[in-house]
């Protein structure tokens, strides 16, 4: 880790300067400079070293902003981004290459259909306070890889980290193509007044809705990474010890300020006492001297969020079974387990975004599924715990979510090259790894019609008299199903295709058959020659 922990001063970007910054970014994109592979790789490599050379400052900034342990800053922020950069650099040439268009009829292959990967243009990226490095630079990595110019607006709620990010961007990246704008509502409002080719926002559904409405005015595409009331479900067949360890981790990392962590846990009544006992033991194991005295437990980002979480706990009608202590001066809230008895409880109805751990007992899996769908039909994550695969399959099938981690807490979101995103009210679009490249890329279909094909194209030109029947003969596809939607049986076709299937599969079968026939023929010939 580099030795310097100096934190730059956080200052708002003048609102009047924002239109000019946006214009510079658009001008840089139109210059075509960001499109070559080597340019993109150079920017990504410089960003990697910017992170490496500022590790100490970033760790200190996250400590100041969130009380985040250094271990968590490296694990979920710095190294996450560094590994993502290396993965992208190792695969970018392959991703950028033109793709041969799939499933093209033989008659259309003469125009050489292909897919070009082209950058969308100039992107606006609005980061979040809870993971101020990963949720800012993760999308930026994708924007750079795809050949876009970009403006990053980090969260002002993590000002120290935002200031270090600005230094990295301004000192390491191309200053004509990549910018960092600092500020709060006025600056963000002015940014949204500019014309963008892509907006990427991470944050609350409320603000995400406002951004989507603003983007719709100019038909600007958006990726929204939002929150959700994520359920964990503990079946009577779950390993309660394992579930307790993994779900407690999901609620104490970053002091529970994780959009992916479970918001509430539905527990089968049969294993509820065992599960509560395990939760108590795990918390003592993780924090032998208590969470407040531990260097491994963070703090709430600011007083407003501290009071929001406190209000939820004050208004619950549930019973606190573990924890409950707070210290406003330190913005400390102890990991708190509460047993509730209603879907209307404050801890169930709202997203806590903190170290609160409400438990709602259920009679069976049917009730758990019904409750989960009533609370939030499209959460960001789902965390089912059971030793029975049929239960896991049912929960995945009957509860929609952006992603899911079976028998764990948001493992899927921690993999830097696994596509991650929400669904419905928890977001739209995805990123991480290849998905980050794709979300900032336009897949442009291209054909090239040779001049010698003109005679065959005469059928499309007026006058049309007498041409329709010919067109239908050569182009119309015949269905293999009747008016009731049932597939017609065709013994000859089945035999010809050796059981049906895609053209490649049928061809492979025939190759195997022909090779077998050749082998049989040679064997018979060898035997005949011996006679």
Coordinates of C-alpha atoms in Angstrom, one line a residue:
X1 CA 0.0 0.0 0.0
X2 CA 1.4 3.4 -0.9
X3 CA 2.5 5.6 2.0
X4 CA 0.7 8.9 1.4
X5 CA -2.6 9.3 3.1
X6 CA -3.1 13.0 2.2
X7 CA -6.7 13.7 1.4
X8 CA -7.4 16.6 -1.1
X9 CA -10.0 19.2 -0.1
X10 CA -13.5 18.4 -1.4
X11 CA -15.0 21.4 -3.2
X12 CA -18.1 21.7 -5.4
X13 CA -17.7 22.3 -9.1
X14 CA -19.1 25.7 -10.1
X15 CA -22.6 25.1 -11.6
X16 CA -21.8 27.5 -14.5
X17 CA -18.8 25.4 -15.5
X18 CA -20.8 22.2 -16.0
X19 CA -22.2 22.9 -19.6
X20 CA -18.7 23.6 -20.8
X21 CA -17.3 20.4 -19.3
X22 CA -20.1 18.4 -21.0
X23 CA -19.3 20.1 -24.3
X24 CA -15.6 19.2 -23.9
X25 CA -16.5 15.6 -23.3
X26 CA -18.8 15.5 -26.4
X27 CA -16.1 17.2 -28.5
X28 CA -13.5 14.6 -27.5
X29 CA -15.8 11.8 -28.5
X30 CA -16.5 13.3 -31.9
X31 CA -12.8 13.5 -32.5
X32 CA -12.7 9.7 -32.6
X33 CA -9.8 9.6 -30.3
X34 CA -11.4 7.2 -27.7
X35 CA -12.3 4.5 -30.2
X36 CA -9.0 2.7 -30.9
X37 CA -8.2 -0.4 -28.8
X38 CA -4.8 0.9 -27.6
X39 CA -6.3 4.2 -26.4
X40 CA -8.9 2.4 -24.3
X41 CA -6.3 0.0 -22.8
X42 CA -3.9 2.8 -22.0
X43 CA -6.6 4.7 -20.0
X44 CA -7.6 1.5 -18.1
X45 CA -4.0 0.7 -17.3
X46 CA -3.5 4.3 -16.0
X47 CA -6.6 4.0 -13.9
X48 CA -5.3 0.8 -12.4
X49 CA -2.0 2.5 -11.4
X50 CA -4.0 5.5 -10.1
X51 CA -5.7 3.2 -7.7
X52 CA -2.5 1.5 -6.8
X53 CA -0.6 4.7 -6.1
X54 CA -3.5 6.1 -4.0
X55 CA -4.4 3.0 -2.0
X56 CA -3.5 4.6 1.3
X57 CA -5.4 7.8 0.6
X58 CA -8.4 5.8 -0.5
X59 CA -8.4 3.6 2.6
X60 CA -8.1 6.7 4.8
X61 CA -10.9 8.4 2.9
X62 CA -13.3 5.5 3.3
X63 CA -12.4 5.4 7.0
X64 CA -13.2 9.1 7.4
X65 CA -16.4 8.9 5.4
X66 CA -17.9 5.6 6.6
X67 CA -15.6 4.2 9.3
X68 CA -14.9 1.5 6.8
X69 CA -12.3 -1.1 7.9
X70 CA -9.2 -1.2 5.7
X71 CA -9.9 -4.8 5.0
X72 CA -13.3 -4.0 3.6
X73 CA -12.0 -1.1 1.5
X74 CA -9.5 -3.3 -0.2
X75 CA -11.8 -6.4 -0.5
X76 CA -14.9 -4.6 -1.8
X77 CA -13.5 -1.4 -3.3
X78 CA -9.9 -1.1 -4.4
X79 CA -9.0 -4.7 -5.3
X80 CA -12.5 -5.2 -6.8
X81 CA -11.9 -2.4 -9.3
X82 CA -8.3 -3.4 -10.0
X83 CA -9.3 -7.0 -10.7
X84 CA -12.1 -5.7 -13.0
X85 CA -9.7 -3.6 -14.9
X86 CA -7.3 -6.5 -15.5
X87 CA -10.1 -8.8 -16.6
X88 CA -11.4 -6.1 -19.0
X89 CA -7.9 -5.4 -20.4
X90 CA -7.4 -9.2 -21.0
X91 CA -10.6 -9.5 -22.9
X92 CA -11.3 -6.2 -24.6
X93 CA -9.8 -7.0 -28.0
X94 CA -12.1 -10.0 -28.2
X95 CA -15.2 -8.0 -27.1
X96 CA -14.5 -5.2 -29.6
X97 CA -14.2 -7.5 -32.6
X98 CA -17.0 -7.7 -35.1
X99 CA -19.4 -10.6 -34.6
X100 CA -20.7 -12.8 -37.4
X101 CA -24.5 -12.4 -37.1
X102 CA -26.0 -15.7 -35.9
X103 CA -28.9 -17.7 -37.4
X104 CA -28.9 -16.1 -40.8
X105 CA -30.6 -17.9 -43.7
X106 CA -28.4 -19.1 -46.5
X107 CA -30.0 -16.6 -49.0
X108 CA -29.0 -13.7 -46.7
X109 CA -25.4 -14.7 -46.0
X110 CA -24.4 -13.1 -49.3
X111 CA -24.7 -9.7 -47.7
X112 CA -22.3 -10.7 -44.9
X113 CA -24.4 -9.6 -41.9
X114 CA -22.3 -8.7 -38.9
X115 CA -22.5 -6.9 -35.6
X116 CA -20.2 -3.9 -34.9
X117 CA -19.5 -2.9 -31.3
X118 CA -19.7 0.9 -31.2
X119 CA -19.5 3.3 -28.2
X120 CA -22.7 5.1 -27.3
X121 CA -20.9 8.5 -27.0
X122 CA -20.6 10.6 -23.8
X123 CA -21.8 9.1 -20.5
X124 CA -22.8 10.6 -17.2
X125 CA -22.1 8.3 -14.2
X126 CA -23.6 9.2 -10.8
X127 CA -22.0 7.2 -8.0
X128 CA -23.3 6.2 -4.5
X129 CA -21.9 6.9 -1.0
X130 CA -21.9 3.4 0.5
X131 CA -19.3 1.9 -1.9
X132 CA -17.9 5.2 -3.2
X133 CA -15.0 3.7 -5.1
X134 CA -16.5 0.6 -6.6
X135 CA -19.9 2.2 -7.5
X136 CA -18.2 5.1 -9.2
X137 CA -15.3 3.5 -11.0
X138 CA -17.1 0.2 -11.9
X139 CA -19.3 1.9 -14.4
X140 CA -16.4 4.2 -15.5
X141 CA -14.3 1.1 -16.4
X142 CA -17.1 -0.1 -18.6
X143 CA -17.5 3.4 -20.3
X144 CA -13.8 3.6 -21.0
X145 CA -13.6 0.0 -22.3
X146 CA -16.5 0.6 -24.7
X147 CA -14.8 3.7 -26.1
X148 CA -17.0 6.5 -24.6
X149 CA -16.0 9.7 -23.0
X150 CA -17.5 10.2 -19.5
X151 CA -18.2 12.5 -16.6
X152 CA -18.2 11.0 -13.1
X153 CA -20.2 12.6 -10.4
X154 CA -19.3 10.9 -7.1
X155 CA -21.5 11.0 -4.0
X156 CA -21.1 14.1 -2.0
X157 CA -22.0 12.1 1.1
X158 CA -18.6 10.5 0.9
X159 CA -16.6 13.7 0.3
X160 CA -13.2 12.5 1.2
X161 CA -13.3 9.5 -1.2
X162 CA -14.9 11.7 -3.9
X163 CA -11.9 14.1 -3.6
X164 CA -9.4 11.3 -4.0
X165 CA -11.3 10.0 -7.0
X166 CA -11.2 13.4 -8.6
X167 CA -7.4 13.5 -8.1
X168 CA -7.0 10.1 -9.8
X169 CA -9.2 11.0 -12.7
X170 CA -7.6 14.4 -13.3
X171 CA -4.0 13.2 -12.9
X172 CA -4.1 9.8 -14.6
X173 CA -6.8 9.9 -17.4
X174 CA -7.0 11.9 -20.6
X175 CA -8.1 15.3 -19.3
X176 CA -10.0 16.1 -22.5
X177 CA -12.2 13.0 -22.4
X178 CA -12.8 12.1 -18.7
X179 CA -14.0 14.5 -16.0
X180 CA -15.1 14.5 -12.4
X181 CA -17.8 16.9 -11.3
X182 CA -18.4 17.4 -7.5
X183 CA -21.5 18.7 -5.8
X184 CA -25.0 17.9 -4.5
X185 CA -28.5 18.7 -5.8
X186 CA -27.7 21.9 -7.8
X187 CA -24.7 20.4 -9.6
X188 CA -26.5 17.1 -10.3
X189 CA -29.5 19.0 -11.6
X190 CA -27.3 21.0 -14.0
X191 CA -25.6 17.8 -15.2
X192 CA -29.0 16.3 -16.0
X193 CA -29.9 19.4 -18.0
X194 CA -27.1 18.4 -20.4
X195 CA -27.5 16.0 -23.4
X196 CA -26.0 12.6 -22.8
X197 CA -25.7 9.4 -24.8
X198 CA -26.0 7.3 -21.6
X199 CA -26.8 7.9 -18.0
X200 CA -25.7 5.4 -15.3
X201 CA -27.1 5.9 -11.8
X202 CA -26.6 4.0 -8.6
X203 CA -28.8 4.9 -5.6
X204 CA -32.3 5.0 -4.3
X205 CA -35.4 4.1 -6.3
X206 CA -36.8 7.6 -5.6
X207 CA -33.9 9.5 -7.2
X208 CA -33.7 6.8 -9.9
X209 CA -37.3 7.5 -10.9
X210 CA -36.5 11.2 -11.2
X211 CA -33.4 10.6 -13.3
X212 CA -35.4 8.2 -15.6
X213 CA -38.1 10.8 -16.1
X214 CA -35.4 13.5 -17.0
X215 CA -33.6 11.1 -19.3
X216 CA -36.9 10.3 -21.1
X217 CA -37.2 13.9 -22.2
X218 CA -34.3 13.4 -24.6
X219 CA -34.8 9.6 -25.0
X220 CA -31.5 9.0 -23.3
X221 CA -30.8 5.4 -22.3
X222 CA -30.3 4.8 -18.6
X223 CA -28.9 2.0 -16.5
X224 CA -30.4 2.2 -13.0
X225 CA -28.8 0.2 -10.1
X226 CA -31.2 0.7 -7.3
X227 CA -32.1 -0.9 -3.9
X228 CA -34.8 -3.2 -2.8
X229 CA -36.4 -5.0 0.1
X230 CA -34.4 -8.1 -0.3
X231 CA -35.6 -11.3 1.4
X232 CA -33.6 -14.1 3.0
X233 CA -35.6 -17.3 3.5
X234 CA -34.6 -19.9 6.1
X235 CA -36.3 -23.2 5.4
X236 CA -36.8 -25.8 8.2
X237 CA -34.3 -27.8 6.2
X238 CA -31.6 -25.1 6.3
X239 CA -28.3 -25.3 8.1
X240 CA -29.0 -22.6 10.6
X241 CA -25.4 -22.2 11.7
X242 CA -24.3 -21.7 8.1
X243 CA -27.2 -19.3 7.4
X244 CA -26.5 -17.3 10.6
X245 CA -22.8 -16.8 9.7
X246 CA -23.4 -15.8 6.2
X247 CA -26.4 -13.5 6.8
X248 CA -24.7 -11.8 9.8
X249 CA -21.8 -11.0 7.5
X250 CA -24.2 -9.5 5.0
X251 CA -25.6 -7.2 7.6
X252 CA -22.4 -6.1 9.4
X253 CA -20.2 -5.5 6.4
X254 CA -20.1 -1.7 5.8
X255 CA -22.4 -1.5 8.8
X256 CA -25.2 -2.9 6.7
X257 CA -25.1 -0.1 4.2
X258 CA -25.3 -2.4 1.3
X259 CA -28.1 -2.4 -1.3
X260 CA -27.7 -6.1 -1.8
X261 CA -27.9 -7.2 1.9
X262 CA -31.1 -8.9 3.1
X263 CA -33.7 -6.4 4.4
X264 CA -35.6 -9.0 6.3
X265 CA -35.5 -12.7 6.9
X266 CA -38.4 -15.1 6.8
X267 CA -37.7 -18.0 9.1
X268 CA -39.6 -21.3 9.4
X269 CA -41.1 -21.3 13.0
X270 CA -39.6 -24.8 13.5
X271 CA -36.0 -23.5 13.4
X272 CA -36.5 -20.0 14.7
X273 CA -35.2 -20.6 18.2
X274 CA -32.1 -22.4 16.8
X275 CA -31.5 -19.6 14.3
X276 CA -31.7 -16.8 16.9
X277 CA -29.3 -18.8 19.1
X278 CA -26.8 -19.1 16.2
X279 CA -27.1 -15.4 15.4
X280 CA -26.1 -14.6 18.9
X281 CA -23.1 -16.9 18.8
X282 CA -21.9 -15.6 15.4
X283 CA -22.1 -12.0 16.6
X284 CA -20.0 -12.8 19.6
X285 CA -17.6 -14.7 17.4
X286 CA -17.3 -11.8 14.9
X287 CA -17.0 -9.1 17.6
X288 CA -15.7 -10.6 20.9
X289 CA -15.6 -7.2 22.6
X290 CA -18.7 -5.9 21.0
X291 CA -19.2 -4.2 17.6
X292 CA -18.6 -0.7 19.0
X293 CA -15.1 -1.5 20.2
X294 CA -14.2 -3.5 17.1
X295 CA -12.0 -2.0 14.4
X296 CA -13.9 -4.3 12.0
X297 CA -17.3 -2.6 12.2
X298 CA -18.1 0.6 10.3
X299 CA -20.3 3.6 11.1
X300 CA -23.4 5.2 9.5
X301 CA -22.5 7.7 6.8
X302 CA -24.1 10.8 8.4
X303 CA -26.5 12.0 11.1
X304 CA -29.5 12.0 8.7
X305 CA -29.1 8.4 7.9
X306 CA -28.4 7.6 11.6
X307 CA -31.8 9.2 12.6
X308 CA -33.6 7.5 9.7
X309 CA -32.5 4.0 10.9
X310 CA -33.1 4.9 14.5
X311 CA -36.6 6.0 13.6
X312 CA -37.3 2.6 12.0
X313 CA -36.1 0.9 15.1
X314 CA -38.1 3.2 17.4
X315 CA -41.3 2.6 15.4
X316 CA -41.1 -1.2 15.2
X317 CA -43.6 -3.2 17.2
X318 CA -41.3 -6.2 17.2
X319 CA -39.1 -7.5 20.0
X320 CA -35.4 -6.8 20.1
X321 CA -33.8 -10.1 20.8
X322 CA -30.1 -9.1 20.2
X323 CA -28.4 -5.7 20.3
X324 CA -30.2 -2.4 20.1
X325 CA -27.6 0.0 21.4
X326 CA -26.7 3.3 19.6
X327 CA -24.3 6.2 19.9
X328 CA -25.3 9.3 17.9
X329 CA -22.0 11.1 18.4
X330 CA -20.1 8.2 16.8
X331 CA -23.0 7.4 14.4
X332 CA -22.8 3.9 15.7
X333 CA -25.7 1.5 15.5
X334 CA -25.2 -2.0 17.0
X335 CA -26.2 -5.0 14.8
X336 CA -29.7 -5.5 16.0
X337 CA -31.9 -8.6 15.6
X338 CA -35.7 -7.9 16.0
X339 CA -38.5 -10.5 15.9
X340 CA -41.5 -9.0 14.2
X341 CA -45.0 -10.4 13.6
X342 CA -46.4 -8.3 10.7
X343 CA -45.6 -7.3 7.1
X344 CA -46.7 -3.8 8.2
X345 CA -43.9 -3.4 10.6
X346 CA -41.5 -0.5 9.9
X347 CA -38.6 -2.9 9.6
X348 CA -40.3 -4.8 6.8
X349 CA -42.0 -2.0 4.9
X350 CA -38.9 0.1 4.5
X351 CA -35.4 -0.6 3.3
X352 CA -33.2 -0.1 6.4
X353 CA -29.8 0.2 4.6
X354 CA -28.2 -0.4 8.0
X355 CA -27.4 -3.1 10.5
X356 CA -31.0 -4.1 11.4
X357 CA -31.9 -7.7 11.2
X358 CA -35.7 -8.2 11.3
X359 CA -36.9 -11.8 11.6
X360 CA -40.5 -12.7 10.5
X361 CA -41.6 -16.3 11.5
X362 CA -43.5 -18.3 8.8
X363 CA -45.5 -21.5 8.9
X364 CA -44.1 -23.0 5.7
X365 CA -42.5 -22.3 2.4
X366 CA -45.9 -21.3 0.8
X367 CA -46.3 -18.5 3.3
X368 CA -42.7 -17.4 2.9
X369 CA -43.2 -17.1 -0.9
X370 CA -46.4 -15.2 -0.5
X371 CA -44.9 -12.8 2.0
X372 CA -41.8 -12.1 -0.1
X373 CA -44.0 -11.3 -3.1
X374 CA -46.2 -9.0 -1.1
X375 CA -43.4 -7.0 0.4
X376 CA -41.5 -6.4 -2.8
X377 CA -42.3 -8.3 -6.1
X378 CA -38.9 -7.3 -7.7
X379 CA -36.2 -7.0 -5.1
X380 CA -32.5 -6.6 -6.0
X381 CA -31.5 -9.9 -4.3
X382 CA -32.9 -13.2 -3.0
X383 CA -31.2 -15.4 -0.5
X384 CA -32.8 -18.8 0.0
X385 CA -31.3 -21.3 2.5
X386 CA -32.2 -25.0 2.4
X387 CA -30.5 -28.3 2.0
X388 CA -33.3 -29.5 -0.4
X389 CA -32.7 -28.6 -4.0
X390 CA -36.4 -28.9 -4.8
X391 CA -37.1 -26.0 -2.2
X392 CA -34.3 -23.9 -3.7
X393 CA -35.7 -24.5 -7.2
X394 CA -39.2 -23.5 -6.1
X395 CA -38.0 -20.3 -4.4
X396 CA -36.0 -19.3 -7.4
X397 CA -38.9 -20.0 -9.7
X398 CA -41.7 -18.3 -7.7
X399 CA -39.8 -15.2 -6.4
X400 CA -38.4 -12.7 -8.9
X401 CA -35.2 -10.8 -8.1
X402 CA -32.4 -9.0 -9.8
X403 CA -30.0 -11.7 -8.7
X404 CA -29.8 -14.5 -6.1
X405 CA -27.2 -16.2 -3.9
X406 CA -28.3 -19.7 -2.8
X407 CA -27.2 -20.5 0.8
X408 CA -25.3 -17.2 1.0
X409 CA -25.6 -13.5 1.2
X410 CA -25.0 -11.6 -2.1
X411 CA -22.1 -13.7 -3.3
X412 CA -23.3 -13.1 -6.8
X413 CA -22.8 -9.3 -6.4
X414 CA -19.2 -9.7 -5.3
X415 CA -17.9 -11.4 -8.5
X416 CA -16.5 -8.6 -10.6
X417 CA -17.0 -10.3 -13.9
X418 CA -20.5 -11.7 -13.3
X419 CA -23.4 -9.6 -14.7
X420 CA -25.2 -7.7 -12.0
X421 CA -28.3 -5.7 -12.1
X422 CA -31.9 -5.2 -10.8
X423 CA -35.3 -5.9 -12.2
X424 CA -38.5 -3.8 -12.0
X425 CA -38.3 -1.4 -9.1
X426 CA -34.8 -2.5 -8.2
X427 CA -33.3 -1.3 -11.4
X428 CA -32.7 -1.9 -15.1
X429 CA -29.7 -2.9 -17.1
X430 CA -26.6 -4.7 -15.7
X431 CA -22.8 -4.3 -15.5
X432 CA -19.6 -5.9 -14.2
X433 CA -17.1 -7.5 -16.5
X434 CA -18.4 -8.1 -20.0
X435 CA -21.7 -6.6 -19.0
X436 CA -20.1 -3.3 -18.2
X437 CA -18.7 -3.2 -21.8
X438 CA -22.1 -4.1 -23.2
X439 CA -24.1 -1.5 -21.3
X440 CA -22.1 1.3 -22.8
X441 CA -22.0 -0.3 -26.3
X442 CA -24.3 0.0 -29.3
X443 CA -24.5 -3.3 -31.2
X444 CA -24.8 -2.0 -34.8
X445 CA -26.1 -4.4 -37.4
X446 CA -24.2 -4.0 -40.7
X447 CA -24.7 -5.6 -44.1
X448 CA -22.8 -5.2 -47.4
X449 CA -24.8 -5.9 -50.6
X450 CA -22.5 -6.8 -53.6
X451 CA -23.4 -5.4 -57.0
X452 CA -23.6 -8.9 -58.6
X453 CA -26.7 -9.5 -56.4
X454 CA -28.8 -6.9 -58.2
X455 CA -30.5 -9.4 -60.5
X456 CA -31.7 -11.4 -57.5
X457 CA -33.0 -8.2 -55.9
X458 CA -35.3 -7.3 -58.8
X459 CA -38.2 -9.0 -57.0
X460 CA -38.3 -6.1 -54.4
X461 CA -38.6 -3.3 -56.9
X462 CA -41.8 -1.9 -58.5
X463 CA -43.7 -2.7 -60.6
X464 CA -44.8 -5.5 -58.3
X465 CA -47.1 -7.2 -60.8
X466 CA -46.5 -11.0 -60.9
X467 CA -43.7 -10.9 -58.3
X468 CA -45.6 -11.8 -55.1
X469 CA -46.0 -15.5 -55.9
X470 CA -42.3 -15.8 -56.7
X471 CA -41.4 -14.0 -53.5
X472 CA -43.6 -16.3 -51.4
X473 CA -42.1 -19.4 -53.1
X474 CA -38.6 -18.5 -52.2
X475 CA -39.1 -16.7 -48.9
X476 CA -42.1 -17.9 -47.0
X477 CA -41.5 -20.3 -44.2
X478 CA -43.9 -23.1 -43.5
X479 CA -45.0 -23.7 -39.9
X480 CA -44.6 -27.1 -38.2
X481 CA -47.6 -26.4 -35.9
X482 CA -51.4 -26.3 -36.4
X483 CA -54.0 -23.7 -35.4
X484 CA -54.1 -25.1 -31.9
X485 CA -50.4 -24.5 -31.4
X486 CA -49.6 -28.2 -31.5
X487 CA -46.5 -29.4 -33.4
X488 CA -47.4 -31.5 -36.4
X489 CA -45.7 -34.9 -36.5
X490 CA -43.7 -35.5 -39.6
X491 CA -42.0 -38.9 -39.7
X492 CA -40.0 -38.2 -42.8
X493 CA -38.7 -34.9 -41.5
X494 CA -37.8 -36.6 -38.2
X495 CA -36.0 -39.3 -40.0
X496 CA -34.2 -36.9 -42.3
X497 CA -33.0 -34.8 -39.5
X498 CA -32.2 -37.9 -37.3
X499 CA -34.4 -36.7 -34.5
X500 CA -34.8 -33.0 -35.3
X501 CA -33.0 -30.0 -33.8
X502 CA -30.9 -27.1 -34.9
X503 CA -29.1 -27.3 -38.3
X504 CA -25.6 -27.6 -36.7
X505 CA -26.8 -30.5 -34.5
X506 CA -28.4 -32.3 -37.5
X507 CA -25.3 -31.8 -39.5
X508 CA -23.1 -33.2 -36.7
X509 CA -25.4 -36.2 -36.5
X510 CA -25.1 -36.9 -40.2
X511 CA -21.3 -36.6 -40.0
X512 CA -21.2 -39.2 -37.2
X513 CA -23.5 -41.5 -39.3
X514 CA -21.3 -41.1 -42.4
X515 CA -18.1 -41.7 -40.5
X516 CA -19.7 -44.8 -38.9
X517 CA -20.8 -46.0 -42.3
X518 CA -17.3 -45.5 -43.7
X519 CA -15.8 -47.4 -40.8
X520 CA -18.3 -50.3 -41.3
X521 CA -17.5 -50.4 -45.0
X522 CA -13.8 -50.6 -44.4
X523 CA -14.2 -53.3 -41.8
X524 CA -16.3 -55.4 -44.2
X525 CA -13.9 -54.9 -47.0
X526 CA -11.0 -56.0 -44.7
X527 CA -12.8 -59.1 -43.8
X528 CA -13.7 -59.9 -47.4
X529 CA -10.1 -59.5 -48.5
X530 CA -9.0 -62.1 -45.9
X531 CA -11.5 -64.6 -47.2

